[in-house]
mmCIF file of C-alpha atoms and ligand atoms in Angstrom:
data_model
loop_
_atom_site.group_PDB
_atom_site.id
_atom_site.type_symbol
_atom_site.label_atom_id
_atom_site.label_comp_id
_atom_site.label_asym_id
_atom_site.label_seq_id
_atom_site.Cartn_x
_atom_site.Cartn_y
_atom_site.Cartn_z
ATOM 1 C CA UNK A 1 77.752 128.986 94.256
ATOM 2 C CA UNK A 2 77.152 129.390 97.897
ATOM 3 C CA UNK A 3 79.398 129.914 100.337
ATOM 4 C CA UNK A 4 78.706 128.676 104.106
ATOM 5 C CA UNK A 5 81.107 128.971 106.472
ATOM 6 C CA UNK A 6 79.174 128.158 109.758
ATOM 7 C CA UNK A 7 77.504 125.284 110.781
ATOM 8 C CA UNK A 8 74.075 127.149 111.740
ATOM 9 C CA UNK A 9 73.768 127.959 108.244
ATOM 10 C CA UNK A 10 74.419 124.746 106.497
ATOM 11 C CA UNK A 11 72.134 122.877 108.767
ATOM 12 C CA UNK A 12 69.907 124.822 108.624
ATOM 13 C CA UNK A 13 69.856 124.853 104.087
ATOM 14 C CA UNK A 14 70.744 121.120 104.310
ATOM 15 C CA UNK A 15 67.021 120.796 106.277
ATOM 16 C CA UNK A 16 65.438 122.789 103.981
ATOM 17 C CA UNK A 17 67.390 120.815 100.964
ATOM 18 C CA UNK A 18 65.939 117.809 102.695
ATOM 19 C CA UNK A 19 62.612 118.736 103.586
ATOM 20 C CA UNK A 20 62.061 119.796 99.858
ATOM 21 C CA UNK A 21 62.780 116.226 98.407
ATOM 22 C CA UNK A 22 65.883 118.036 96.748
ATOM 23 C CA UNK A 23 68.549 114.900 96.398
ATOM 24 C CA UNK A 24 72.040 116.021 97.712
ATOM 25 C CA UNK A 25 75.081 115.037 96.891
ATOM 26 C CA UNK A 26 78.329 116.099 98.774
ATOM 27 C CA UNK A 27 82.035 115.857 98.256
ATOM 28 C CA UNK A 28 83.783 116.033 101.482
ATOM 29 C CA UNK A 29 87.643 117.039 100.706
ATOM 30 C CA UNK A 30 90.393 119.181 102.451
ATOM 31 C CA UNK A 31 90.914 120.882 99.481
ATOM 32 C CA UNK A 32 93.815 121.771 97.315
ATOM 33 C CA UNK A 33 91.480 120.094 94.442
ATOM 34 C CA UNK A 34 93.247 118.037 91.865
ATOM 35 C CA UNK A 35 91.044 115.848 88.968
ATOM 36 C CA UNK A 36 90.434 113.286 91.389
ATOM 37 C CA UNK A 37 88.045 115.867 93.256
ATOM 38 C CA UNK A 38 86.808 117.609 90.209
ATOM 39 C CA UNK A 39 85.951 113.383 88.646
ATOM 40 C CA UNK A 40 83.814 113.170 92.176
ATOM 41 C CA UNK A 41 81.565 116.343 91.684
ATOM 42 C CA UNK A 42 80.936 115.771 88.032
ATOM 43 C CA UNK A 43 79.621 112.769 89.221
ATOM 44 C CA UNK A 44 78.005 114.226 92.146
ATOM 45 C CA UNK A 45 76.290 116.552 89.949
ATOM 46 C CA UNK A 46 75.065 113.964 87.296
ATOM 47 C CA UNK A 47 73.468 111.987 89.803
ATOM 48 C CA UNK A 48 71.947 114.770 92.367
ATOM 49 C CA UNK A 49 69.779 117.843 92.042
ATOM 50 C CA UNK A 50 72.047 119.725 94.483
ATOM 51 C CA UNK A 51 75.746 119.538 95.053
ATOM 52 C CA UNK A 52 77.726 120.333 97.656
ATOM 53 C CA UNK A 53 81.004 120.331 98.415
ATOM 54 C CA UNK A 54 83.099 120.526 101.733
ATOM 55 C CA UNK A 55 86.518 122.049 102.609
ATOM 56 C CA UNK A 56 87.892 121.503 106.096
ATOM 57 C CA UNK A 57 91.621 120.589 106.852
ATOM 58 C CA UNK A 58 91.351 118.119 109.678
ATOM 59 C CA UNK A 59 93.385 118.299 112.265
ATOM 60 C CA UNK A 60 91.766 114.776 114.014
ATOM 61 C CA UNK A 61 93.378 112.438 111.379
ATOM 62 C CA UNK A 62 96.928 113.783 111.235
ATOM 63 C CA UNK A 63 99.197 111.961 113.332
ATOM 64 C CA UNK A 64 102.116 113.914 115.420
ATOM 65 C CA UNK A 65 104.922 113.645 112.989
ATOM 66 C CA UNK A 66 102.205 114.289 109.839
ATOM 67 C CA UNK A 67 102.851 118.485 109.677
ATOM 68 C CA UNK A 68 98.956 119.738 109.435
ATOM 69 C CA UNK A 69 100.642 123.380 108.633
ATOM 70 C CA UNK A 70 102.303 122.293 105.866
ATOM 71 C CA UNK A 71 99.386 120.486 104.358
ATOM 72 C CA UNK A 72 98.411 122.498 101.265
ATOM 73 C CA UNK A 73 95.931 125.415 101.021
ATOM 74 C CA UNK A 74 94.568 127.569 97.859
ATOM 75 C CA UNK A 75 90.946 128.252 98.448
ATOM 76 C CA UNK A 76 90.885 131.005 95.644
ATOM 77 C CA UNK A 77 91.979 128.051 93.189
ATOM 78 C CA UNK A 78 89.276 125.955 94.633
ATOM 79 C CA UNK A 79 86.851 128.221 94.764
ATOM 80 C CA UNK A 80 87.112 128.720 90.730
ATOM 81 C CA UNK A 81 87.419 125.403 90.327
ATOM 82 C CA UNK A 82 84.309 124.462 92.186
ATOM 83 C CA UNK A 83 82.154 126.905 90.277
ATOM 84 C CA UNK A 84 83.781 125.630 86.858
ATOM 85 C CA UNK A 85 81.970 121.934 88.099
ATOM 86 C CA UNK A 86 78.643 124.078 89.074
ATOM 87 C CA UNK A 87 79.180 123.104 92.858
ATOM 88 C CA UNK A 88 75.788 124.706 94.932
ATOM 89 C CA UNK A 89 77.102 124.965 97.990
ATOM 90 C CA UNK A 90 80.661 125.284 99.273
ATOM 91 C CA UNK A 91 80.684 124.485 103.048
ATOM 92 C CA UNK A 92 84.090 126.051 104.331
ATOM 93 C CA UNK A 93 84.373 125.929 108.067
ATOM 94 C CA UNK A 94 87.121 127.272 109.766
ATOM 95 C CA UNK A 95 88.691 124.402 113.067
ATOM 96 C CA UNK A 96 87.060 126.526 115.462
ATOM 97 C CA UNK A 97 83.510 126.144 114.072
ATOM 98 C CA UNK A 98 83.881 122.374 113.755
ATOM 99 C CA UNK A 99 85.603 122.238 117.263
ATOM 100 C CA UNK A 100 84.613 125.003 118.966
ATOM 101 C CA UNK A 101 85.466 123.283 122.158
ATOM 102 C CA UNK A 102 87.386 120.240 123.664
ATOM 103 C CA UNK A 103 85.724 116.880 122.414
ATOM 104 C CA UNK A 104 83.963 114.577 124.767
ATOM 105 C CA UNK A 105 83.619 111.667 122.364
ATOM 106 C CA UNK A 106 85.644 110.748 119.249
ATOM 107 C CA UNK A 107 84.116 107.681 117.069
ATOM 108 C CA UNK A 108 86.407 104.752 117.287
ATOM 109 C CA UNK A 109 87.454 102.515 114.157
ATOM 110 C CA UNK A 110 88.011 98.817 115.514
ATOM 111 C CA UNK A 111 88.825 97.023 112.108
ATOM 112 C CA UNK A 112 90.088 97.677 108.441
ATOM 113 C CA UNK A 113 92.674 99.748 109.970
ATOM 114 C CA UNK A 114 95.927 98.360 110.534
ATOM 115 C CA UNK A 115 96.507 97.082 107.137
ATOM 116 C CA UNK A 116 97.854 98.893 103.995
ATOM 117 C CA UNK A 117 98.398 102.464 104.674
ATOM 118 C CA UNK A 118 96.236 102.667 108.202
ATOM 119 C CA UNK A 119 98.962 100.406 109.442
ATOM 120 C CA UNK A 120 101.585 103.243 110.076
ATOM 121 C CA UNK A 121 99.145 105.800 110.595
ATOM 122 C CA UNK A 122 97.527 104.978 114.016
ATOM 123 C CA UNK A 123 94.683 107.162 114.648
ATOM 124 C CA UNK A 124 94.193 108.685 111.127
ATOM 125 C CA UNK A 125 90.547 106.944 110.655
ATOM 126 C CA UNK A 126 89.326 107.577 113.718
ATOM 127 C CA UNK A 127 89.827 111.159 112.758
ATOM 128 C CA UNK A 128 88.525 110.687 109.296
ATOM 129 C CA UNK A 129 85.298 109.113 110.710
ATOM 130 C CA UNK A 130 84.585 111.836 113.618
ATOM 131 C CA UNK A 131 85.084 114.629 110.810
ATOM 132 C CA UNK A 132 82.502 112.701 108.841
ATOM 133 C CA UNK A 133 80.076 112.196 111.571
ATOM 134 C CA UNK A 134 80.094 116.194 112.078
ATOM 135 C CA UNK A 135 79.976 116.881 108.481
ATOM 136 C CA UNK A 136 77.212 114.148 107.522
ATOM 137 C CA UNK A 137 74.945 115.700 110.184
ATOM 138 C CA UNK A 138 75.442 119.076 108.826
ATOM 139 C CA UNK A 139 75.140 118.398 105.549
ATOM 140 C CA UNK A 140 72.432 115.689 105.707
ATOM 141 C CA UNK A 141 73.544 114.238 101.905
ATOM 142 C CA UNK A 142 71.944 111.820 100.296
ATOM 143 C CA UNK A 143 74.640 110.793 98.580
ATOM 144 C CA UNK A 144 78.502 111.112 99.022
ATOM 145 C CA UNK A 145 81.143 110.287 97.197
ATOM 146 C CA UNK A 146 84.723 109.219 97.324
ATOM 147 C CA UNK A 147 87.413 107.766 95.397
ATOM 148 C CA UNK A 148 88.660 104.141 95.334
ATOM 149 C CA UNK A 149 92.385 105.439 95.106
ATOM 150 C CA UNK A 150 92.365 105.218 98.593
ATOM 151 C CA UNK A 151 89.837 101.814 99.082
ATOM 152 C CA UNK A 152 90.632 101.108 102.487
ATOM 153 C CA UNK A 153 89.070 104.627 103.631
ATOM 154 C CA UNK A 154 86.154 103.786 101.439
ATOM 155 C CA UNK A 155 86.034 100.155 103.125
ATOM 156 C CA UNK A 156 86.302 102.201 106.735
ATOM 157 C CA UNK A 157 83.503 104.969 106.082
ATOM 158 C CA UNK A 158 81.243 102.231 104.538
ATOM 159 C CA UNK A 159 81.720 100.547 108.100
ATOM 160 C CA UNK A 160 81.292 103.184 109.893
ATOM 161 C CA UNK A 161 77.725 104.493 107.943
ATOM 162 C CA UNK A 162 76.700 100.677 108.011
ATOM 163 C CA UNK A 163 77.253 100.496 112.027
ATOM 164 C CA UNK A 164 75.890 103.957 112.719
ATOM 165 C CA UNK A 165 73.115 103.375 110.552
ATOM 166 C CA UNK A 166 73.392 106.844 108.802
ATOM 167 C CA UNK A 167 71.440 107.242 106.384
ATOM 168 C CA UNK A 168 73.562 108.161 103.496
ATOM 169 C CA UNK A 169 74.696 105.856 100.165
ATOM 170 C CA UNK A 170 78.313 105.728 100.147
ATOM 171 C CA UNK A 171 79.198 106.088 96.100
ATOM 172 C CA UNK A 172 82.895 104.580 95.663
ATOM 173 C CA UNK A 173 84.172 106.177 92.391
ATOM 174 C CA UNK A 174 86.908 104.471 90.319
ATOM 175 C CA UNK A 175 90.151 105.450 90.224
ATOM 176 C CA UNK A 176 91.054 108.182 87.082
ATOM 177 C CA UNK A 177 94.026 107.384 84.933
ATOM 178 C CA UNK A 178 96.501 109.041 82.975
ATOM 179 C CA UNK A 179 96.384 107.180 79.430
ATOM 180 C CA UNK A 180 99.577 105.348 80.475
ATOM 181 C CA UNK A 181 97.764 103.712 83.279
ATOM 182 C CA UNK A 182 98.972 105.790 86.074
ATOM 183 C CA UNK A 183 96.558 106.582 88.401
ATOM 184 C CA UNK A 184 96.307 110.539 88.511
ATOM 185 C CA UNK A 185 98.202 111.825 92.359
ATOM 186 C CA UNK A 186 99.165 114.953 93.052
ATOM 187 C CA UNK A 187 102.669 113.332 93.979
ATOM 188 C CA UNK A 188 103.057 112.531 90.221
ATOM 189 C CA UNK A 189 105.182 115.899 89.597
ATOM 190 C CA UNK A 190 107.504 114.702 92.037
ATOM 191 C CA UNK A 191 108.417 111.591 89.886
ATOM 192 C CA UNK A 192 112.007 112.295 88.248
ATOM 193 C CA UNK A 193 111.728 112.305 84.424
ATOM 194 C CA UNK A 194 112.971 108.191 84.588
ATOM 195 C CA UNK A 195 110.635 107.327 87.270
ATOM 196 C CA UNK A 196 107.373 108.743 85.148
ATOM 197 C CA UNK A 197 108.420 106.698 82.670
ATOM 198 C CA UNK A 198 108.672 103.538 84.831
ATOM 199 C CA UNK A 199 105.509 104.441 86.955
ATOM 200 C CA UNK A 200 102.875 102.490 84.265
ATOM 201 C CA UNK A 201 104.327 99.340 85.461
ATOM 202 C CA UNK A 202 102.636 99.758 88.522
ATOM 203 C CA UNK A 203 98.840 99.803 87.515
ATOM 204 C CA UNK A 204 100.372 96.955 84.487
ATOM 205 C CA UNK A 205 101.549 94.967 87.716
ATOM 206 C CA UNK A 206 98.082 94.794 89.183
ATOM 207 C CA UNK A 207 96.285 94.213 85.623
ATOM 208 C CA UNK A 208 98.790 91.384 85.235
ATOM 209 C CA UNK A 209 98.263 90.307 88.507
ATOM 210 C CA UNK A 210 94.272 89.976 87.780
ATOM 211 C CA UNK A 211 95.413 88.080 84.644
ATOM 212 C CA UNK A 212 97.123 85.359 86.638
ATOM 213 C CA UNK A 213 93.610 85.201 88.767
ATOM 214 C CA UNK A 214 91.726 84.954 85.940
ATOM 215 C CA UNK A 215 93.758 82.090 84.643
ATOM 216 C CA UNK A 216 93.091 80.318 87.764
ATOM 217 C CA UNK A 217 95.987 81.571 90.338
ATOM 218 C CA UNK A 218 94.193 80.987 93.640
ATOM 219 C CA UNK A 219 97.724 81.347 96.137
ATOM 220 C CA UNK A 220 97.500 85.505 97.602
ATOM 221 C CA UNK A 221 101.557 84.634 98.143
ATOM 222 C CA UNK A 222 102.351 83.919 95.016
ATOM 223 C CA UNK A 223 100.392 87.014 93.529
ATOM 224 C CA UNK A 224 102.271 89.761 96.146
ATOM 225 C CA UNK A 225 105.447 88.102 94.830
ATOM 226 C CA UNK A 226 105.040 88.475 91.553
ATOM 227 C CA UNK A 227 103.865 92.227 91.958
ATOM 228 C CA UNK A 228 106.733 92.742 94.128
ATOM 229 C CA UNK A 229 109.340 90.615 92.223
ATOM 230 C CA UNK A 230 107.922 92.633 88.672
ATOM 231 C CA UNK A 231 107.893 96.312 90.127
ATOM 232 C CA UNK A 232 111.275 96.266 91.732
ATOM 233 C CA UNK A 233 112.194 94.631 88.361
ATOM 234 C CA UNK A 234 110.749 96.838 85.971
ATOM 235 C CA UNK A 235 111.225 100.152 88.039
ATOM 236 C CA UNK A 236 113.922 101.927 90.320
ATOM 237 C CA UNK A 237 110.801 102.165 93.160
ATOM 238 C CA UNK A 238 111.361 100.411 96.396
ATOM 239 C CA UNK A 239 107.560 97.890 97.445
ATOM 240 C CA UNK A 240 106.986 99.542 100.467
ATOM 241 C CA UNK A 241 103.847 96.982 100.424
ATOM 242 C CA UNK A 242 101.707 94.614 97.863
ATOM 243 C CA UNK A 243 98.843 93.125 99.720
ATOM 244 C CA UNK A 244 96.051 91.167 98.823
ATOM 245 C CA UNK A 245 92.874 91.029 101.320
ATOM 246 C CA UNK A 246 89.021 90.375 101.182
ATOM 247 C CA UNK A 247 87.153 93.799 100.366
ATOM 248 C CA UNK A 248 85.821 95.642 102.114
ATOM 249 C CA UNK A 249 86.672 93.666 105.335
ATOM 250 C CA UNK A 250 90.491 94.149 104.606
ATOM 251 C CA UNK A 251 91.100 90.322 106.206
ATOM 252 C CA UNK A 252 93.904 87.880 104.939
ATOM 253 C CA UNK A 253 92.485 85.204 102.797
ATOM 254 C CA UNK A 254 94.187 81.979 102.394
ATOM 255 C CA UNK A 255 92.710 81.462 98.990
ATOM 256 C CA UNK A 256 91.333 83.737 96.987
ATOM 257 C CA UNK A 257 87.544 83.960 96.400
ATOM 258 C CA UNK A 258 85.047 86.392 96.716
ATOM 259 C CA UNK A 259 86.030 90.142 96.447
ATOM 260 C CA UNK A 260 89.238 91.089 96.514
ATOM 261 C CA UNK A 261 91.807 94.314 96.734
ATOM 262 C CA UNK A 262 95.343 93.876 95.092
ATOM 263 C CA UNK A 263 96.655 97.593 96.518
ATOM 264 C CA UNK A 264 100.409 98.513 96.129
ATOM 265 C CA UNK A 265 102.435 101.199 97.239
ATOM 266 C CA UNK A 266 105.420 102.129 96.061
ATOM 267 C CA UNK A 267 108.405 104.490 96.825
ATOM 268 C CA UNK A 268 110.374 106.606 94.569
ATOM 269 C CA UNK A 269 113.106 108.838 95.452
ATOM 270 C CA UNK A 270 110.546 112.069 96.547
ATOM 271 C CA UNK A 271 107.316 110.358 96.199
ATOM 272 C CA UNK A 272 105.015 107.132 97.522
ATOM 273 C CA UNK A 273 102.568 106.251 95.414
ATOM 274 C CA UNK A 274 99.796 104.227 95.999
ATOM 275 C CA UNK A 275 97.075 102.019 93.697
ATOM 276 C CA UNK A 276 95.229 99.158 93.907
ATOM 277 C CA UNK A 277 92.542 97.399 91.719
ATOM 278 C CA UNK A 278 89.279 95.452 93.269
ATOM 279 C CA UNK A 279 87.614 92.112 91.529
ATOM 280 C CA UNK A 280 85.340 89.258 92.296
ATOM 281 C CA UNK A 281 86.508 86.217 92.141
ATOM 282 C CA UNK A 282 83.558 83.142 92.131
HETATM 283 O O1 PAF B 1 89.830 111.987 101.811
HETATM 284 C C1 PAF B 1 89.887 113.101 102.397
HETATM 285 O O2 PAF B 1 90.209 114.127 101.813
HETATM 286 C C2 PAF B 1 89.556 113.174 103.888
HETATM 287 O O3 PAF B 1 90.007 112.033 104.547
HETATM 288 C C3 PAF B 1 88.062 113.422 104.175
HETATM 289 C C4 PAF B 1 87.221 112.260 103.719
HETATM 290 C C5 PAF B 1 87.623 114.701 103.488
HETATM 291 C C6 PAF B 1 87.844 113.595 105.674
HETATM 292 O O4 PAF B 1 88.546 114.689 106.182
#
């Protein structure tokens, strides 16, 4: 595995990479890999000749109360773990090599935003975007990837690449599970031993949830109720929100048709967790 750590370089492989017909995939992350991650580059790597993966902490899409300091760093950990998936090319730039000086432009996110989580984090995609501008034109991928456990930044970037008409495929990779359901988080170990055992109910919510659809439930309302109504029922979380919107245009519907998010989050005593599940409905 290679190690870049300055733009120069990485352009400068990425056109070669390109010029050779070599198809690139890339995993932009901020590190601190977890399964999620490590489910993205296996992928990456079945579908691409070369992989590469990126790890930048961002300091554009953290708001003012969101401590970037505190955000969690082990690049030795990551390093191992990207050579045990048979990453190529670890880009690893350090802030003052992405933004070596003050910023003239920022992209600007003007939908999809201030719904879900994006609705109390003002800001945070516009930051997410503007990283990825920098990092898609310095690693010139073919392909990248990212996970549906967080669909509305997958709904965003595939905006964004369709309105900048970059020319990458955005690959949206399904959520990975614990066998219980739970979708896999980092803020799982957090759960008390009671509230693991209640957390299932979440993902069963939103499979439920689809049942009712299928049946022929066409009322949003009465779907976010009964999520709401069975979580706070079933568990001792707290529904911060259960929405239910067109995807990937994140707009109210008044009935349901076409495709659709159900996305939850939930909060237990010393963790939020968040999942959602997409379907079409004819
Ligand atoms: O999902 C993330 O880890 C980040 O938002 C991303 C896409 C790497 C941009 O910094």
């Amino acid at each position: 595995m290679h190690i870049i750590t300055t733009v120069q370089e990485m352009q400068q492989i990425a056109g070669e990479l390109r010029a050779s017909g070599k198809k690139v995939g890339f995993v932009p992350t901020m590190g601190y890999l977890h399964e999620g991650h490590l489910t993205l580059l296996r992928q990456a790597k079945k579908e691409n000749d070369i992989v590469m993966l990126s790890i930048f902490v961002n300091p554009l899409q953290f708001g003012p109360n969101e401590d970037l300091d505190r955000y969690p760093r082990d690049i030795e950990r990551d390093e191992r773990l990207a050579r045990e998936v048979e990453v190529d090319y670890l880009f690893y730039p350090s802030v003052e090599e992405m933004y070596p000086t003050d910023r003239t432009t920022n992209v600007e996110v003007v939908k999809r935003t201030d719904v879900l989580c994006g609705k109390q984090r003002p800001g945070h995609f516009a930051g997410v975007v503007t990283v990825l501008m920098k990092l898609f034109n310095i690693t010139m991928p073919n392909r990248a990837y990212f996970g549906m456990k967080d669909a509305q930044q997958v709904a965003v970037i595939e905006g964004f690449v369709d309105d900048y008409n970059i020319p990458v495929t955005i690959v949206p990779v399904e959520i990975v599970r614990e066998e219980d359901g739970l979708a896999r988080s980092s803020r799982n170990i957090y759960l008390s031993e009671r509230e693991r055992q209640e957390a299932p109910h979440l993902y069963k919510s939103l499979c439920m949830a689809k049942e009712r659809i299928v049946k022929g439930e066409r009322n949003p309302k009465n779907i976010t109720s009964f999520i709401k109504e069975y979580i706070e029922t079933n568990t001792h979380g707290v529904v911060d929100y259960a929405d239910l919107y067109a995807y990937p245009n994140l707009t109210e519907v008044e009935k349901i048709s076409g495709r659709m998010i159900i996305a939850i989050a939930v909060k237990f005593e010393n963790a939020r967790l968040i999942d959602n599940i997409t379907l079409t409905v004819e």
